[in-house]
Amino acid sequence: MNTPLSQHPDPRMSLLHISDTHLLGGDRQLWGSIDAAERLTALLERVVASGERPSALVFTGDLADIGEEEAYRTLRRSVEPFAETLGAQIIWVMGNHDEREPFARILFDEDNNGKPLDRVYDIDGLRVIALDTSVPGFHHGELSAGQHEWLRGVLATDAPHGTLVAMHHPPIPTPIDMMGVIELDDQAALWQSIAGSDVRGILAGHLHYSTFSAYQGIPVSVAAAMCYNIDMVAAADALLSGIDAGHSASLVSVYPEQVVFSELVVGDLPVVFTQPKNRLSEFRTWSPEQRRAVFSDKNSDFNKGEQAAQSGG
């Protein structure tokens, strides 16, 4: 008889949260050297190879750097084959670098009259609300009175597995002073609009570094950028320092009573050790006491294998 490996059940589903690709049209690279499209492809290839099957791919804004049609076409051509392989819904969210008209025409196959591109998605009973916090011509974020009314109306009815809100500008503080100039305005109004609702978490981007917070019992997970990130401890005389490092996405695991956010690092990943997956069936036949004993015994074949790999021998 197999005994569970954890006191928790398996997650109901997972979502892959990606942000800030900042693609340019044609074969141009951001800052002359950053190929976020290639980096994104490498990430999605790793996810496919892992066997993980997220139910949705959520892109929280700044998909194009200057709103070019060709940048959106490149993104769509890159992502759709992976989404089909994974069986995942694609959720595109507007950012401050995006432009509503080409964004809607290329990614949604529809015309846009300048109105916010807010959407609601049903992912097997999990509701995902995509909020457009962009302000045409500016880099800060806003939600209009009409958007707040719409949001409250959507949330008036609970979803079977609750709601996640996906938006570009995160409704949390940032320790980088300069970022305060382009933050979401009137964040208190958003928290009022979702208070008492079934919102279980907020996914955001914009900050160009991975961070996490919680307010009113609701977690906020901010994904790092796929293009470049901000050095949080740059030299004292640097107002902002963009670095070609720290790239990651987030695996959002939705459990019956919790949502867990796990960082997925992008780039070359030196392997320290690998335990073959076929050992899992062996572990499942052991009692919890047997498993703990094996992990605690430094001379067990499991731990010897780890040490040998770490030492290179």
Tab-separated table of C-alpha atoms in Angstrom:
chain	number	residue	atom	x	y	z
A	1	MET	CA	0.000	0.000	0.000
A	2	ASN	CA	1.319	3.428	-0.914
A	3	THR	CA	1.345	6.099	1.782
A	4	PRO	CA	1.131	9.817	0.906
A	5	LEU	CA	4.421	11.697	0.736
A	6	SER	CA	2.926	14.876	2.197
A	7	GLN	CA	0.195	15.906	4.593
A	8	HIS	CA	-1.135	18.122	1.788
A	9	PRO	CA	-3.078	16.996	-1.283
A	10	ASP	CA	-1.750	17.574	-4.779
A	11	PRO	CA	-2.500	21.027	-6.210
A	12	ARG	CA	-5.694	21.336	-8.201
A	13	MET	CA	-3.766	23.030	-10.981
A	14	SER	CA	-0.795	25.259	-11.724
A	15	LEU	CA	-0.270	28.414	-13.748
A	16	LEU	CA	2.960	29.771	-15.215
A	17	HIS	CA	3.367	33.488	-14.474
A	18	ILE	CA	5.730	35.415	-16.786
A	19	SER	CA	6.287	39.162	-17.011
A	20	ASP	CA	8.047	41.996	-18.813
A	21	THR	CA	9.427	40.488	-22.008
A	22	HIS	CA	9.827	43.992	-23.563
A	23	LEU	CA	10.166	42.593	-27.081
A	24	LEU	CA	11.165	44.744	-30.052
A	25	GLY	CA	10.063	44.235	-33.637
A	26	GLY	CA	12.203	42.424	-36.183
A	27	ASP	CA	15.484	40.967	-35.009
A	28	ARG	CA	16.371	43.973	-32.819
A	29	GLN	CA	17.474	43.245	-29.271
A	30	LEU	CA	16.722	45.381	-26.230
A	31	TRP	CA	19.715	47.552	-25.269
A	32	GLY	CA	21.456	45.940	-28.265
A	33	SER	CA	22.136	42.649	-26.476
A	34	ILE	CA	19.062	41.289	-24.664
A	35	ASP	CA	17.111	38.562	-26.470
A	36	ALA	CA	14.104	38.009	-24.222
A	37	ALA	CA	12.317	35.974	-26.922
A	38	GLU	CA	15.099	33.387	-26.906
A	39	ARG	CA	15.105	33.363	-23.107
A	40	LEU	CA	11.336	32.850	-23.052
A	41	THR	CA	11.584	29.962	-25.512
A	42	ALA	CA	14.262	28.307	-23.379
A	43	LEU	CA	12.042	28.594	-20.301
A	44	LEU	CA	9.010	27.118	-22.036
A	45	GLU	CA	11.115	24.275	-23.420
A	46	ARG	CA	12.245	23.434	-19.886
A	47	VAL	CA	8.670	23.471	-18.610
A	48	VAL	CA	7.516	21.138	-21.387
A	49	ALA	CA	10.446	18.768	-20.769
A	50	SER	CA	9.759	18.727	-17.009
A	51	GLY	CA	6.316	17.190	-17.400
A	52	GLU	CA	4.721	20.123	-15.560
A	53	ARG	CA	1.442	21.009	-17.244
A	54	PRO	CA	0.245	24.471	-16.213
A	55	SER	CA	-3.389	25.187	-17.024
A	56	ALA	CA	-2.580	28.755	-18.062
A	57	LEU	CA	0.333	30.932	-19.146
A	58	VAL	CA	-0.164	34.378	-17.584
A	59	PHE	CA	1.841	37.301	-19.032
A	60	THR	CA	1.525	40.355	-16.779
A	61	GLY	CA	2.373	43.198	-19.112
A	62	ASP	CA	5.133	45.076	-20.898
A	63	LEU	CA	5.087	42.366	-23.527
A	64	ALA	CA	6.426	44.805	-26.137
A	65	ASP	CA	8.896	47.561	-25.319
A	66	ILE	CA	7.375	50.230	-27.569
A	67	GLY	CA	4.101	48.607	-28.619
A	68	GLU	CA	5.211	47.431	-32.065
A	69	GLU	CA	2.938	45.079	-34.004
A	70	GLU	CA	5.836	42.843	-35.003
A	71	ALA	CA	6.841	42.437	-31.360
A	72	TYR	CA	3.367	41.126	-30.525
A	73	ARG	CA	3.448	38.839	-33.566
A	74	THR	CA	6.813	37.454	-32.451
A	75	LEU	CA	5.462	36.824	-28.968
A	76	ARG	CA	2.338	35.098	-30.212
A	77	ARG	CA	4.292	32.920	-32.670
A	78	SER	CA	6.685	31.970	-29.891
A	79	VAL	CA	4.125	31.152	-27.196
A	80	GLU	CA	1.166	29.553	-28.973
A	81	PRO	CA	2.908	26.283	-29.969
A	82	PHE	CA	4.012	25.740	-26.363
A	83	ALA	CA	0.539	26.561	-25.046
A	84	GLU	CA	-0.918	23.970	-27.423
A	85	THR	CA	1.597	21.341	-26.294
A	86	LEU	CA	0.914	22.114	-22.639
A	87	GLY	CA	-2.849	22.371	-23.102
A	88	ALA	CA	-2.682	25.805	-21.474
A	89	GLN	CA	-4.842	28.914	-21.836
A	90	ILE	CA	-2.849	32.080	-22.684
A	91	ILE	CA	-3.681	35.183	-20.647
A	92	TRP	CA	-2.238	38.441	-21.985
A	93	VAL	CA	-2.259	41.473	-19.644
A	94	MET	CA	-1.501	45.058	-20.653
A	95	GLY	CA	1.518	46.937	-19.260
A	96	ASN	CA	2.645	50.550	-19.391
A	97	HIS	CA	4.958	49.878	-22.376
A	98	ASP	CA	2.161	48.204	-24.336
A	99	GLU	CA	-0.209	49.955	-26.751
A	100	ARG	CA	-3.883	48.945	-26.617
A	101	GLU	CA	-4.673	49.071	-30.342
A	102	PRO	CA	-1.911	46.780	-31.687
A	103	PHE	CA	-2.053	44.672	-28.507
A	104	ALA	CA	-5.757	43.935	-29.056
A	105	ARG	CA	-5.481	43.466	-32.813
A	106	ILE	CA	-2.514	41.069	-32.743
A	107	LEU	CA	-3.084	39.169	-29.501
A	108	PHE	CA	-6.904	39.223	-29.262
A	109	ASP	CA	-7.777	39.413	-32.980
A	110	GLU	CA	-10.063	42.355	-32.322
A	111	ASP	CA	-10.178	46.114	-32.715
A	112	ASN	CA	-9.850	48.409	-29.733
A	113	ASN	CA	-11.430	51.809	-29.287
A	114	GLY	CA	-9.097	52.911	-26.515
A	115	LYS	CA	-10.954	51.245	-23.655
A	116	PRO	CA	-9.084	49.205	-21.026
A	117	LEU	CA	-8.431	45.606	-22.020
A	118	ASP	CA	-9.935	43.909	-18.971
A	119	ARG	CA	-10.827	40.218	-19.287
A	120	VAL	CA	-12.210	37.323	-17.227
A	121	TYR	CA	-11.011	33.747	-17.729
A	122	ASP	CA	-12.392	30.499	-16.332
A	123	ILE	CA	-9.562	28.006	-15.809
A	124	ASP	CA	-11.343	24.819	-14.708
A	125	GLY	CA	-13.267	26.675	-12.022
A	126	LEU	CA	-10.471	29.079	-11.087
A	127	ARG	CA	-11.346	32.610	-12.177
A	128	VAL	CA	-8.505	34.791	-13.449
A	129	ILE	CA	-9.268	38.488	-13.866
A	130	ALA	CA	-6.892	40.380	-16.144
A	131	LEU	CA	-6.889	44.075	-15.195
A	132	ASP	CA	-5.544	46.736	-17.538
A	133	THR	CA	-3.775	49.255	-15.293
A	134	SER	CA	-2.074	51.069	-18.181
A	135	VAL	CA	-2.505	54.798	-18.776
A	136	PRO	CA	-1.957	55.760	-22.450
A	137	GLY	CA	1.087	58.011	-22.753
A	138	PHE	CA	2.289	57.460	-19.177
A	139	HIS	CA	4.118	54.811	-17.160
A	140	HIS	CA	2.242	54.912	-13.866
A	141	GLY	CA	-0.858	52.782	-13.345
A	142	GLU	CA	-4.508	53.648	-12.771
A	143	LEU	CA	-7.900	51.978	-12.504
A	144	SER	CA	-10.856	54.135	-13.477
A	145	ALA	CA	-14.103	54.376	-11.518
A	146	GLY	CA	-15.708	52.310	-14.278
A	147	GLN	CA	-13.088	49.594	-13.911
A	148	HIS	CA	-13.654	49.446	-10.172
A	149	GLU	CA	-17.407	49.127	-10.721
A	150	TRP	CA	-16.832	46.362	-13.296
A	151	LEU	CA	-14.417	44.542	-10.967
A	152	ARG	CA	-16.829	44.639	-8.030
A	153	GLY	CA	-19.572	43.334	-10.298
A	154	VAL	CA	-17.450	40.379	-11.436
A	155	LEU	CA	-16.484	39.565	-7.854
A	156	ALA	CA	-20.071	39.759	-6.589
A	157	THR	CA	-20.382	36.058	-7.403
A	158	ASP	CA	-17.775	33.616	-6.111
A	159	ALA	CA	-15.968	31.271	-8.502
A	160	PRO	CA	-15.837	27.527	-7.691
A	161	HIS	CA	-12.105	27.654	-6.893
A	162	GLY	CA	-11.732	31.345	-6.139
A	163	THR	CA	-10.108	34.175	-8.079
A	164	LEU	CA	-6.641	35.346	-9.029
A	165	VAL	CA	-6.151	38.906	-10.264
A	166	ALA	CA	-3.460	39.444	-12.920
A	167	MET	CA	-2.263	43.024	-13.419
A	168	HIS	CA	0.903	44.861	-14.382
A	169	HIS	CA	1.354	47.464	-11.629
A	170	PRO	CA	1.505	45.710	-8.231
A	171	PRO	CA	-0.538	47.258	-5.389
A	172	ILE	CA	2.347	47.100	-2.900
A	173	PRO	CA	5.214	49.335	-1.759
A	174	THR	CA	8.666	49.158	-3.318
A	175	PRO	CA	11.927	49.990	-1.509
A	176	ILE	CA	13.250	51.601	-4.710
A	177	ASP	CA	12.294	55.274	-4.413
A	178	MET	CA	12.312	55.952	-8.152
A	179	MET	CA	9.723	53.241	-8.788
A	180	GLY	CA	7.258	55.195	-6.668
A	181	VAL	CA	6.911	57.679	-9.535
A	182	ILE	CA	5.393	54.982	-11.766
A	183	GLU	CA	3.464	52.895	-9.239
A	184	LEU	CA	-0.275	52.150	-9.274
A	185	ASP	CA	-2.204	55.228	-8.157
A	186	ASP	CA	-4.786	54.954	-5.364
A	187	GLN	CA	-3.894	51.431	-4.365
A	188	ALA	CA	-6.295	51.674	-1.426
A	189	ALA	CA	-9.211	51.810	-3.876
A	190	LEU	CA	-8.204	48.466	-5.385
A	191	TRP	CA	-7.986	46.830	-1.979
A	192	GLN	CA	-11.438	48.209	-1.164
A	193	SER	CA	-12.849	46.799	-4.406
A	194	ILE	CA	-11.608	43.277	-3.660
A	195	ALA	CA	-12.196	43.298	0.111
A	196	GLY	CA	-14.442	40.444	1.232
A	197	SER	CA	-14.298	38.770	-2.194
A	198	ASP	CA	-12.960	35.351	-3.188
A	199	VAL	CA	-9.658	36.804	-4.460
A	200	ARG	CA	-6.911	34.375	-3.403
A	201	GLY	CA	-3.923	36.165	-4.862
A	202	ILE	CA	-2.612	38.900	-7.152
A	203	LEU	CA	-0.049	38.324	-9.929
A	204	ALA	CA	1.907	41.355	-11.141
A	205	GLY	CA	5.103	42.537	-12.824
A	206	HIS	CA	6.451	46.021	-13.628
A	207	LEU	CA	9.101	46.210	-10.890
A	208	HIS	CA	11.758	44.174	-12.738
A	209	TYR	CA	12.657	42.130	-9.691
A	210	SER	CA	10.966	39.222	-7.988
A	211	THR	CA	9.189	40.128	-4.777
A	212	PHE	CA	6.285	39.083	-2.581
A	213	SER	CA	3.931	40.741	-0.141
A	214	ALA	CA	0.527	40.292	1.444
A	215	TYR	CA	-2.184	42.718	2.496
A	216	GLN	CA	-5.633	42.100	3.931
A	217	GLY	CA	-4.767	38.411	3.895
A	218	ILE	CA	-4.240	38.407	0.101
A	219	PRO	CA	-0.790	37.478	-1.267
A	220	VAL	CA	0.811	39.528	-4.030
A	221	SER	CA	3.436	37.786	-6.174
A	222	VAL	CA	5.550	39.928	-8.504
A	223	ALA	CA	7.486	38.088	-11.205
A	224	ALA	CA	10.917	39.286	-12.243
A	225	ALA	CA	11.395	40.510	-15.805
A	226	MET	CA	12.416	38.266	-18.680
A	227	CYS	CA	14.461	41.090	-20.253
A	228	TYR	CA	16.517	42.890	-17.568
A	229	ASN	CA	16.112	43.383	-13.840
A	230	ILE	CA	16.926	46.015	-11.241
A	231	ASP	CA	19.877	45.627	-8.880
A	232	MET	CA	18.328	46.079	-5.426
A	233	VAL	CA	21.679	46.943	-3.833
A	234	ALA	CA	23.365	48.918	-6.602
A	235	ALA	CA	26.111	51.442	-5.902
A	236	ALA	CA	24.979	54.281	-3.656
A	237	ASP	CA	25.319	56.853	-6.446
A	238	ALA	CA	23.098	54.872	-8.874
A	239	LEU	CA	19.489	56.015	-9.203
A	240	LEU	CA	18.603	52.756	-10.989
A	241	SER	CA	20.851	49.977	-12.227
A	242	GLY	CA	19.491	47.548	-14.814
A	243	ILE	CA	21.223	44.158	-14.926
A	244	ASP	CA	21.047	41.278	-17.398
A	245	ALA	CA	20.510	38.790	-14.580
A	246	GLY	CA	17.915	37.619	-12.077
A	247	HIS	CA	15.491	36.422	-14.754
A	248	SER	CA	12.722	34.170	-13.480
A	249	ALA	CA	9.093	33.230	-13.845
A	250	SER	CA	6.722	31.937	-11.168
A	251	LEU	CA	4.954	28.603	-10.916
A	252	VAL	CA	1.617	29.285	-9.254
A	253	SER	CA	0.325	26.106	-7.584
A	254	VAL	CA	-3.348	26.276	-6.617
A	255	TYR	CA	-4.238	24.011	-3.698
A	256	PRO	CA	-7.729	23.625	-2.219
A	257	GLU	CA	-6.991	26.075	0.610
A	258	GLN	CA	-3.694	27.740	-0.346
A	259	VAL	CA	-1.861	29.247	-3.309
A	260	VAL	CA	1.902	28.675	-3.494
A	261	PHE	CA	4.312	30.752	-5.609
A	262	SER	CA	7.602	29.106	-6.651
A	263	GLU	CA	10.348	30.924	-8.540
A	264	LEU	CA	11.543	29.318	-11.778
A	265	VAL	CA	15.004	30.593	-12.628
A	266	VAL	CA	15.769	31.226	-16.302
A	267	GLY	CA	19.211	30.660	-17.834
A	268	ASP	CA	22.066	28.206	-17.575
A	269	LEU	CA	21.467	25.993	-14.538
A	270	PRO	CA	24.496	23.960	-13.428
A	271	VAL	CA	23.216	20.657	-12.026
A	272	VAL	CA	24.659	19.730	-8.624
A	273	PHE	CA	22.878	16.376	-8.360
A	274	THR	CA	19.933	14.510	-9.835
A	275	GLN	CA	17.859	11.780	-8.260
A	276	PRO	CA	16.093	9.595	-10.845
A	277	LYS	CA	12.316	9.907	-10.863
A	278	ASN	CA	11.863	6.137	-10.851
A	279	ARG	CA	12.806	6.192	-7.167
A	280	LEU	CA	9.483	7.853	-6.388
A	281	SER	CA	7.570	4.582	-6.637
A	282	GLU	CA	10.037	3.091	-4.146
A	283	PHE	CA	9.563	5.959	-1.688
A	284	ARG	CA	5.790	5.626	-1.888
A	285	THR	CA	5.929	2.057	-0.539
A	286	TRP	CA	7.817	3.102	2.588
A	287	SER	CA	6.281	4.295	5.836
A	288	PRO	CA	6.914	7.916	6.928
A	289	GLU	CA	9.359	6.557	9.519
A	290	GLN	CA	11.338	4.682	6.863
A	291	ARG	CA	11.548	7.766	4.655
A	292	ARG	CA	12.785	9.964	7.483
A	293	ALA	CA	15.385	7.380	8.424
A	294	VAL	CA	16.759	7.256	4.874
A	295	PHE	CA	16.963	11.039	4.581
A	296	SER	CA	18.604	11.296	8.022
A	297	ASP	CA	21.220	8.589	7.422
A	298	LYS	CA	24.352	10.181	5.948
A	299	ASN	CA	25.482	6.764	4.779
A	300	SER	CA	22.310	5.943	2.850
A	301	ASP	CA	22.666	5.527	-0.905
A	302	PHE	CA	20.407	8.540	-1.363
A	303	ASN	CA	22.646	10.901	0.596
A	304	LYS	CA	25.848	9.348	-0.705
A	305	GLY	CA	24.668	10.087	-4.199
A	306	GLU	CA	24.099	13.727	-3.309
A	307	GLN	CA	27.531	14.102	-1.692
A	308	ALA	CA	29.326	12.453	-4.599
A	309	ALA	CA	27.661	14.783	-7.077
A	310	GLN	CA	28.431	17.834	-4.972
A	311	SER	CA	32.094	16.895	-4.713
A	312	GLY	CA	32.300	16.091	-8.396
A	313	GLY	CA	33.226	12.476	-7.728
